[in-house]
Tab-separated table of C-alpha atoms in Angstrom:
chain	number	residue	atom	x	y	z
A	205	MET	CA	-65.073	-73.249	43.875
A	206	LYS	CA	-65.846	-69.678	44.949
A	207	LEU	CA	-69.407	-68.432	45.215
A	208	GLY	CA	-68.495	-65.036	43.762
A	209	LEU	CA	-68.785	-62.811	46.836
A	210	ALA	CA	-66.440	-59.896	47.421
A	211	THR	CA	-64.935	-60.898	50.763
A	212	ARG	CA	-63.747	-57.972	52.879
A	213	ILE	CA	-61.218	-58.226	55.718
A	214	VAL	CA	-61.605	-55.609	58.449
A	215	ALA	CA	-59.583	-55.020	61.593
A	216	ALA	CA	-61.204	-55.750	64.941
A	217	GLY	CA	-62.413	-52.642	66.713
A	218	GLU	CA	-65.495	-50.467	66.970
A	219	ASP	CA	-65.844	-49.991	63.211
A	220	GLY	CA	-65.141	-53.640	62.449
A	221	ALA	CA	-67.729	-54.783	64.990
A	222	ALA	CA	-70.324	-52.386	63.581
A	223	LYS	CA	-69.729	-53.748	60.073
A	224	ALA	CA	-70.054	-57.304	61.410
A	225	VAL	CA	-73.349	-56.554	63.173
A	226	LYS	CA	-74.784	-54.900	60.061
A	227	CYS	CA	-73.719	-57.862	57.921
A	228	LEU	CA	-75.391	-60.314	60.312
A	229	GLN	CA	-78.575	-58.240	60.363
A	230	ASP	CA	-78.612	-58.307	56.564
A	231	GLY	CA	-78.370	-62.116	56.471
A	232	GLY	CA	-74.666	-62.173	55.639
A	233	LEU	CA	-71.824	-64.437	56.728
A	234	VAL	CA	-69.161	-63.050	59.062
A	235	ALA	CA	-65.973	-64.787	60.235
A	236	PHE	CA	-64.720	-63.565	63.599
A	237	PRO	CA	-62.339	-64.729	66.321
A	238	THR	CA	-63.341	-66.578	69.455
A	239	GLU	CA	-60.860	-67.767	72.049
A	240	THR	CA	-61.022	-71.303	70.596
A	241	VAL	CA	-60.910	-70.896	66.788
A	242	TYR	CA	-62.309	-68.435	64.255
A	243	GLY	CA	-66.042	-68.938	63.780
A	244	LEU	CA	-68.192	-68.384	60.703
A	245	GLY	CA	-71.307	-66.647	61.954
A	246	CYS	CA	-74.795	-65.904	60.741
A	247	ASP	CA	-78.124	-65.012	62.323
A	248	ALA	CA	-79.258	-68.217	64.042
A	249	ALA	CA	-82.913	-67.344	63.425
A	250	ASN	CA	-82.464	-66.784	59.691
A	251	ALA	CA	-82.921	-70.146	57.973
A	252	ALA	CA	-81.842	-68.769	54.592
A	253	ALA	CA	-78.596	-67.442	56.102
A	254	VAL	CA	-77.987	-70.793	57.815
A	255	ALA	CA	-78.454	-72.560	54.482
A	256	ARG	CA	-75.899	-70.198	52.910
A	257	LEU	CA	-73.495	-70.954	55.749
A	258	TYR	CA	-73.787	-74.702	55.126
A	259	GLN	CA	-73.183	-74.061	51.432
A	260	ALA	CA	-70.151	-71.845	52.077
A	261	LYS	CA	-68.572	-74.496	54.301
A	262	GLY	CA	-69.685	-77.464	52.219
A	263	ARG	CA	-70.949	-78.729	55.579
A	264	PRO	CA	-73.345	-81.714	55.868
A	265	SER	CA	-76.755	-80.337	56.824
A	266	PHE	CA	-77.209	-83.096	59.414
A	267	ASN	CA	-74.310	-81.733	61.470
A	268	PRO	CA	-75.817	-79.304	64.033
A	269	LEU	CA	-74.389	-75.868	64.740
A	270	ILE	CA	-73.504	-74.107	68.001
A	271	ALA	CA	-75.514	-70.998	68.856
A	272	HIS	CA	-73.268	-68.293	70.333
A	273	VAL	CA	-74.786	-65.727	72.684
A	274	ALA	CA	-73.448	-62.933	74.879
A	275	ASP	CA	-74.491	-64.241	78.309
A	276	LEU	CA	-76.595	-66.730	80.277
A	277	ALA	CA	-79.721	-64.580	80.049
A	278	ALA	CA	-79.531	-64.748	76.252
A	279	ALA	CA	-78.835	-68.495	76.448
A	280	GLU	CA	-81.993	-69.063	78.490
A	281	ARG	CA	-84.062	-67.509	75.717
A	282	ILE	CA	-83.148	-70.377	73.415
A	283	GLY	CA	-82.531	-73.341	75.769
A	284	ARG	CA	-83.815	-74.905	79.005
A	285	PHE	CA	-81.146	-75.256	81.694
A	286	ASP	CA	-81.261	-77.866	84.450
A	287	GLY	CA	-79.106	-77.738	87.584
A	288	ASP	CA	-76.072	-79.329	85.941
A	289	ALA	CA	-76.195	-76.968	82.957
A	290	ARG	CA	-76.525	-73.960	85.269
A	291	ARG	CA	-73.550	-75.034	87.363
A	292	LEU	CA	-71.413	-75.444	84.274
A	293	ALA	CA	-72.516	-72.094	82.859
A	294	ALA	CA	-71.775	-70.337	86.144
A	295	ALA	CA	-68.322	-71.906	86.371
A	296	PHE	CA	-67.108	-71.673	82.755
A	297	TRP	CA	-68.982	-68.966	80.854
A	298	PRO	CA	-67.712	-66.988	79.120
A	299	GLY	CA	-65.288	-69.663	77.948
A	300	PRO	CA	-64.573	-72.722	75.786
A	301	LEU	CA	-67.581	-74.806	76.901
A	302	THR	CA	-70.700	-75.651	74.892
A	303	VAL	CA	-73.732	-77.179	76.561
A	304	VAL	CA	-76.426	-79.084	74.700
A	305	VAL	CA	-79.804	-78.532	76.357
A	306	PRO	CA	-83.473	-78.952	75.376
A	307	LYS	CA	-84.817	-76.164	73.210
A	308	ALA	CA	-86.790	-73.477	74.991
A	309	ASP	CA	-90.430	-72.992	74.063
A	310	ASN	CA	-90.544	-70.878	70.911
A	311	CYS	CA	-86.772	-71.250	70.470
A	312	PRO	CA	-85.863	-68.838	67.648
A	313	VAL	CA	-82.921	-70.884	66.362
A	314	ALA	CA	-83.758	-72.221	62.916
A	315	ASP	CA	-84.472	-75.947	62.721
A	316	LEU	CA	-81.836	-76.244	60.003
A	317	ALA	CA	-79.207	-75.048	62.489
A	318	THR	CA	-80.162	-77.714	65.031
A	319	ALA	CA	-80.364	-80.430	62.348
A	320	GLY	CA	-83.972	-81.083	63.310
A	321	LEU	CA	-83.107	-82.058	66.886
A	322	ASP	CA	-85.155	-81.091	69.954
A	323	SER	CA	-81.963	-79.827	71.587
A	324	VAL	CA	-79.722	-76.835	70.957
A	325	ALA	CA	-75.965	-76.404	71.472
A	326	ILE	CA	-75.109	-73.074	73.171
A	327	ARG	CA	-71.873	-71.281	74.041
A	328	VAL	CA	-70.880	-67.902	75.506
A	329	PRO	CA	-67.436	-67.111	74.040
A	330	ALA	CA	-64.862	-65.197	76.071
A	331	HIS	CA	-63.086	-63.394	73.222
A	332	PRO	CA	-63.680	-59.620	73.443
A	333	VAL	CA	-64.247	-59.298	69.683
A	334	ALA	CA	-66.881	-62.036	69.716
A	335	GLN	CA	-68.497	-60.487	72.799
A	336	THR	CA	-68.706	-57.050	71.162
A	337	ILE	CA	-70.294	-58.484	68.019
A	338	LEU	CA	-72.792	-60.623	69.947
A	339	ARG	CA	-73.850	-57.773	72.225
A	340	GLY	CA	-74.226	-55.463	69.254
A	341	PHE	CA	-76.283	-58.017	67.336
A	342	GLY	CA	-78.472	-58.927	70.294
A	343	GLY	CA	-79.571	-62.374	69.150
A	344	ALA	CA	-77.995	-65.813	68.776
A	345	VAL	CA	-75.315	-66.326	66.134
A	346	VAL	CA	-74.547	-69.839	64.916
A	347	ALA	CA	-70.822	-70.035	64.298
A	348	PRO	CA	-69.067	-73.254	63.329
A	349	SER	CA	-65.347	-73.069	62.616
A	350	ALA	CA	-64.630	-70.695	59.711
A	351	ASN	CA	-63.193	-73.222	57.264
A	352	ARG	CA	-64.375	-75.559	54.537
A	353	SER	CA	-66.012	-78.584	56.109
A	354	GLY	CA	-63.498	-81.281	56.984
A	355	HIS	CA	-60.502	-78.957	56.611
A	356	VAL	CA	-58.277	-77.944	59.494
A	357	SER	CA	-59.918	-75.355	61.747
A	358	PRO	CA	-58.649	-71.756	61.487
A	359	THR	CA	-56.719	-70.054	64.274
A	360	ALA	CA	-55.907	-66.841	62.344
A	361	ALA	CA	-57.745	-64.618	59.866
A	362	ALA	CA	-55.360	-65.673	57.086
A	363	HIS	CA	-56.504	-69.291	57.498
A	364	VAL	CA	-60.112	-68.160	57.029
A	365	HIS	CA	-59.225	-66.216	53.895
A	366	VAL	CA	-57.524	-69.232	52.302
A	367	ASP	CA	-60.628	-71.393	52.742
A	368	LEU	CA	-63.507	-68.937	52.396
A	369	ASP	CA	-62.420	-66.064	50.147
A	370	GLY	CA	-65.321	-65.433	47.777
A	371	ARG	CA	-67.697	-67.445	49.963
A	372	VAL	CA	-68.383	-64.998	52.825
A	373	GLU	CA	-69.001	-61.275	53.032
A	374	LEU	CA	-66.726	-60.310	55.912
A	375	ILE	CA	-63.717	-61.491	57.941
A	376	VAL	CA	-62.958	-59.651	61.184
A	377	ASP	CA	-59.238	-59.919	61.899
A	378	GLY	CA	-58.673	-60.072	65.643
A	379	GLY	CA	-55.244	-61.704	65.524
A	380	PRO	CA	-54.384	-65.286	66.506
A	381	VAL	CA	-56.636	-67.118	68.961
A	382	SER	CA	-55.471	-68.248	72.400
A	383	VAL	CA	-56.966	-71.729	72.959
A	384	GLY	CA	-56.600	-73.226	69.483
A	385	VAL	CA	-59.021	-76.160	69.699
A	386	GLU	CA	-62.792	-76.025	69.668
A	387	SER	CA	-64.941	-75.893	72.768
A	388	SER	CA	-65.662	-78.927	74.889
A	389	ILE	CA	-69.287	-80.024	74.421
A	390	VAL	CA	-71.310	-81.440	77.304
A	391	GLY	CA	-74.781	-82.820	76.738
A	392	CYS	CA	-77.179	-81.871	79.541
A	393	LEU	CA	-80.192	-83.892	78.455
A	394	GLY	CA	-80.157	-86.132	81.531
A	395	ALA	CA	-76.912	-87.447	82.980
A	396	PRO	CA	-74.181	-85.109	81.624
A	397	LEU	CA	-72.295	-86.594	78.657
A	398	LEU	CA	-68.969	-85.505	77.187
A	399	LEU	CA	-69.983	-85.251	73.535
A	400	ARG	CA	-66.718	-83.686	72.356
A	401	PRO	CA	-63.477	-83.071	74.254
A	402	GLY	CA	-62.109	-79.616	73.657
A	403	GLY	CA	-60.573	-76.500	75.123
A	404	LEU	CA	-61.871	-77.155	78.637
A	405	PRO	CA	-60.363	-80.299	80.201
A	406	ARG	CA	-62.684	-83.085	81.317
A	407	GLU	CA	-61.209	-82.929	84.816
A	408	ALA	CA	-62.311	-79.320	85.294
A	409	ILE	CA	-65.858	-80.109	84.173
A	410	GLU	CA	-66.103	-83.157	86.416
A	411	ALA	CA	-64.820	-81.155	89.399
A	412	VAL	CA	-67.756	-78.742	89.060
A	413	LEU	CA	-70.305	-81.520	88.522
A	414	GLY	CA	-68.920	-83.601	91.377
A	415	ARG	CA	-69.044	-86.795	89.310
A	416	ALA	CA	-67.612	-88.370	86.187
A	417	LEU	CA	-68.924	-87.461	82.758
A	418	ALA	CA	-70.526	-90.312	80.861
A	419	HIS	CA	-69.692	-91.158	77.254
A	420	PRO	CA	-72.482	-91.096	74.647
A	421	VAL	CA	-73.800	-94.448	73.495
A	422	ALA	CA	-73.255	-95.379	69.866
A	423	SER	CA	-75.790	-93.686	67.596
A	424	ASP	CA	-76.478	-93.092	63.926
A	425	PRO	CA	-73.176	-91.653	62.587
A	426	THR	CA	-75.091	-89.604	60.010
A	427	ARG	CA	-77.030	-87.787	62.755
A	428	PRO	CA	-74.526	-86.634	65.378
A	429	LEU	CA	-75.839	-85.231	68.675
A	430	ALA	CA	-73.421	-82.317	68.577
A	431	PRO	CA	-70.993	-80.490	66.287
A	432	GLY	CA	-67.634	-82.071	65.601
A	433	MET	CA	-68.772	-85.692	66.054
A	434	LEU	CA	-68.373	-86.885	62.456
A	435	ALA	CA	-65.719	-89.619	62.309
A	436	SER	CA	-63.594	-87.892	59.656
A	437	HIS	CA	-63.146	-84.245	60.545
A	438	TYR	CA	-60.447	-81.609	60.956
A	439	ALA	CA	-58.675	-83.287	58.047
A	440	PRO	CA	-55.650	-82.094	56.074
A	441	ARG	CA	-55.257	-83.421	52.542
A	442	THR	CA	-51.904	-85.058	53.369
A	443	LYS	CA	-52.212	-88.478	55.002
A	444	VAL	CA	-51.701	-88.368	58.782
A	445	ARG	CA	-49.961	-91.239	60.631
A	446	LEU	CA	-50.387	-91.292	64.409
A	447	GLU	CA	-48.211	-92.581	67.258
A	448	ALA	CA	-45.108	-92.433	65.063
A	449	SER	CA	-41.941	-93.972	66.490
A	450	ARG	CA	-39.870	-93.128	63.404
A	451	VAL	CA	-40.089	-90.828	60.390
A	452	GLU	CA	-40.348	-92.525	57.015
A	453	PRO	CA	-38.649	-91.066	53.922
A	454	GLY	CA	-40.625	-88.168	52.464
A	455	GLU	CA	-42.711	-87.606	55.586
A	456	ALA	CA	-43.070	-84.393	57.564
A	457	LEU	CA	-42.991	-84.661	61.357
A	458	LEU	CA	-45.460	-83.125	63.786
A	459	ALA	CA	-43.481	-83.440	66.998
A	460	PHE	CA	-44.222	-83.061	70.688
A	461	GLY	CA	-41.444	-82.622	73.237
A	462	GLU	CA	-38.065	-84.033	72.245
A	463	ALA	CA	-38.152	-84.792	68.510
A	464	ALA	CA	-35.381	-87.386	68.612
A	465	LEU	CA	-36.987	-90.043	66.392
A	466	PRO	CA	-35.165	-92.329	63.972
A	467	GLY	CA	-35.313	-90.834	60.477
A	468	VAL	CA	-36.002	-87.284	61.657
A	469	ASP	CA	-32.867	-85.932	59.965
A	470	ALA	CA	-34.240	-86.977	56.570
A	471	SER	CA	-37.756	-85.588	57.141
A	472	THR	CA	-39.027	-82.916	54.757
A	473	VAL	CA	-39.925	-80.548	57.607
A	474	VAL	CA	-40.346	-80.694	61.390
A	475	MET	CA	-42.818	-78.629	63.391
A	476	ASN	CA	-43.016	-79.082	67.165
A	477	LEU	CA	-46.327	-78.523	68.935
A	478	SER	CA	-44.392	-77.826	72.140
A	479	GLN	CA	-40.733	-78.526	72.683
A	480	GLN	CA	-41.372	-78.145	76.430
A	481	GLY	CA	-44.188	-80.717	76.388
A	482	ASP	CA	-46.801	-78.078	77.310
A	483	LEU	CA	-50.277	-79.284	76.299
A	484	THR	CA	-51.750	-75.774	76.368
A	485	GLU	CA	-49.105	-74.594	73.890
A	486	ALA	CA	-49.665	-77.725	71.801
A	487	ALA	CA	-53.414	-77.117	71.589
A	488	ALA	CA	-52.879	-73.528	70.469
A	489	ASN	CA	-50.447	-74.668	67.744
A	490	LEU	CA	-52.280	-77.778	66.531
A	491	PHE	CA	-54.446	-76.566	63.655
A	492	GLY	CA	-52.005	-73.923	62.432
A	493	PHE	CA	-49.194	-76.490	62.274
A	494	LEU	CA	-51.373	-79.064	60.484
A	495	ARG	CA	-52.240	-76.430	57.901
A	496	ALA	CA	-48.590	-75.465	57.470
A	497	LEU	CA	-47.446	-79.086	57.054
A	498	ASP	CA	-50.275	-79.813	54.624
A	499	VAL	CA	-48.742	-77.523	51.991
A	500	LYS	CA	-45.146	-78.743	52.267
A	501	GLY	CA	-45.512	-81.462	49.636
A	502	ALA	CA	-44.697	-84.315	52.034
A	503	THR	CA	-45.866	-87.857	51.326
A	504	GLY	CA	-47.402	-87.959	54.797
A	505	ILE	CA	-47.424	-86.342	58.225
A	506	ALA	CA	-45.972	-88.484	61.007
A	507	VAL	CA	-47.319	-87.451	64.421
A	508	MET	CA	-45.461	-88.212	67.616
A	509	PRO	CA	-47.479	-89.494	70.604
A	510	VAL	CA	-49.169	-86.783	72.683
A	511	PRO	CA	-50.209	-87.455	76.315
A	512	ARG	CA	-53.944	-88.014	76.754
A	513	HIS	CA	-54.561	-86.215	80.029
A	514	GLY	CA	-55.967	-82.679	80.327
A	515	LEU	CA	-56.041	-80.885	76.961
A	516	GLY	CA	-54.262	-83.905	75.496
A	517	GLU	CA	-57.632	-85.636	75.269
A	518	ALA	CA	-58.919	-82.962	72.873
A	519	ILE	CA	-55.642	-82.879	70.912
A	520	ASN	CA	-55.711	-86.641	70.404
A	521	ASP	CA	-59.387	-86.521	69.426
A	522	ARG	CA	-58.605	-83.985	66.664
A	523	LEU	CA	-55.578	-85.946	65.501
A	524	ARG	CA	-57.586	-89.179	65.335
A	525	ARG	CA	-60.204	-87.472	63.165
A	526	ALA	CA	-57.502	-85.929	60.983
A	527	ALA	CA	-56.077	-89.413	60.364
A	528	MET	CA	-59.377	-91.082	59.429
A	529	PRO	CA	-59.562	-92.492	55.871
A	530	ARG	CA	-61.490	-90.252	53.496
A	531	GLY	CA	-63.254	-91.095	50.297
C-alpha cells in the first residue's frame, strides 16, 4: 500500500546530490547508492524521520539501523572507538564494513534508530554518490537497504522504485552497485564479534585484528544486536530451496558454476550467479537475480550449493535467510 508521496527519481550528480541533501534536511526519505546496496536514508537525529523510514519499509522497530557518516571524525562524534574498532576503521573505511560501538556521550542518533540499545552501528560508505551526499549533509544518515522489510535488497534504482514508489520522496539513480551484498558487521563491545557476514570477508577482518572473530551468543531474537540479524530476511515471495542437487518440475534454478543438474532442461528459467565460479561476481548478482526469479511464476527457486569461504559466507547467510519459513 502506497503512502501517497510523489516519488522523484533524479540522476546522480551535483544537482541530484543537492536535492538529496535538501530532502534530508527537511526530514524526508532519500534512496541512494552505496557500494553494497541502495540505502534508504534519513537524518539520524530526526526521530520523526526515522519513524517514517520504519513505516515506509514496514520494518520492525526493534531492528536497529546503521548510521552512515562521511569519515572517521564524523563517526567519533556518535560512537566510542576502542583499539580494535580504530584498526578496522583505518584498514577498511571507506568500505563495506560496519562497526557496532558504544554510543558517544550526547550521541545525536535518535534512540528509535538504535532500537533503544546503548550501542550504535556505524559505517563510512565508499560510493562517491553516498560520499557526496553525506559530506553535503554534514551529519549522520541512517540508511537501511532501500526495500520493503524482508524483501530482497536493491542493487539498482529500478529495484528501489518497485518497492518504495509512493513511500519516499527521492531516489538518486547512481547505476548498479558493485558489491551487491550488505556490509559485514563487527561488534566492538569487548572481544570483536562477527554479527553479520557481508561484503568484507571474515578472513580480511581477522588478518587486521590478528585473531579470530567470535560468534555472538544466542540472544532474544526479537531484539537483534545489529541490522540484518532477524532469522527470516532478504526473502522473495517464491519458496527457496537450498543445496539443490536436481531441479524439480516447475522450479526456477539459481545456479553457480556449471549448471548441469538433473531436471535443469525442464526448469522454468535458469540464472547463474557466476558461470566461472567467481564469488565476487556471485555476490554482486545475488539480490538482482533473486528479484528476477521471484517474478517468473515458478513454483519454487532451487539454489545450487555455493562455497562458504570468502564472500561465500555472506552469500550463504543471505540465502539461508531467504529460505526461512514465513508466516
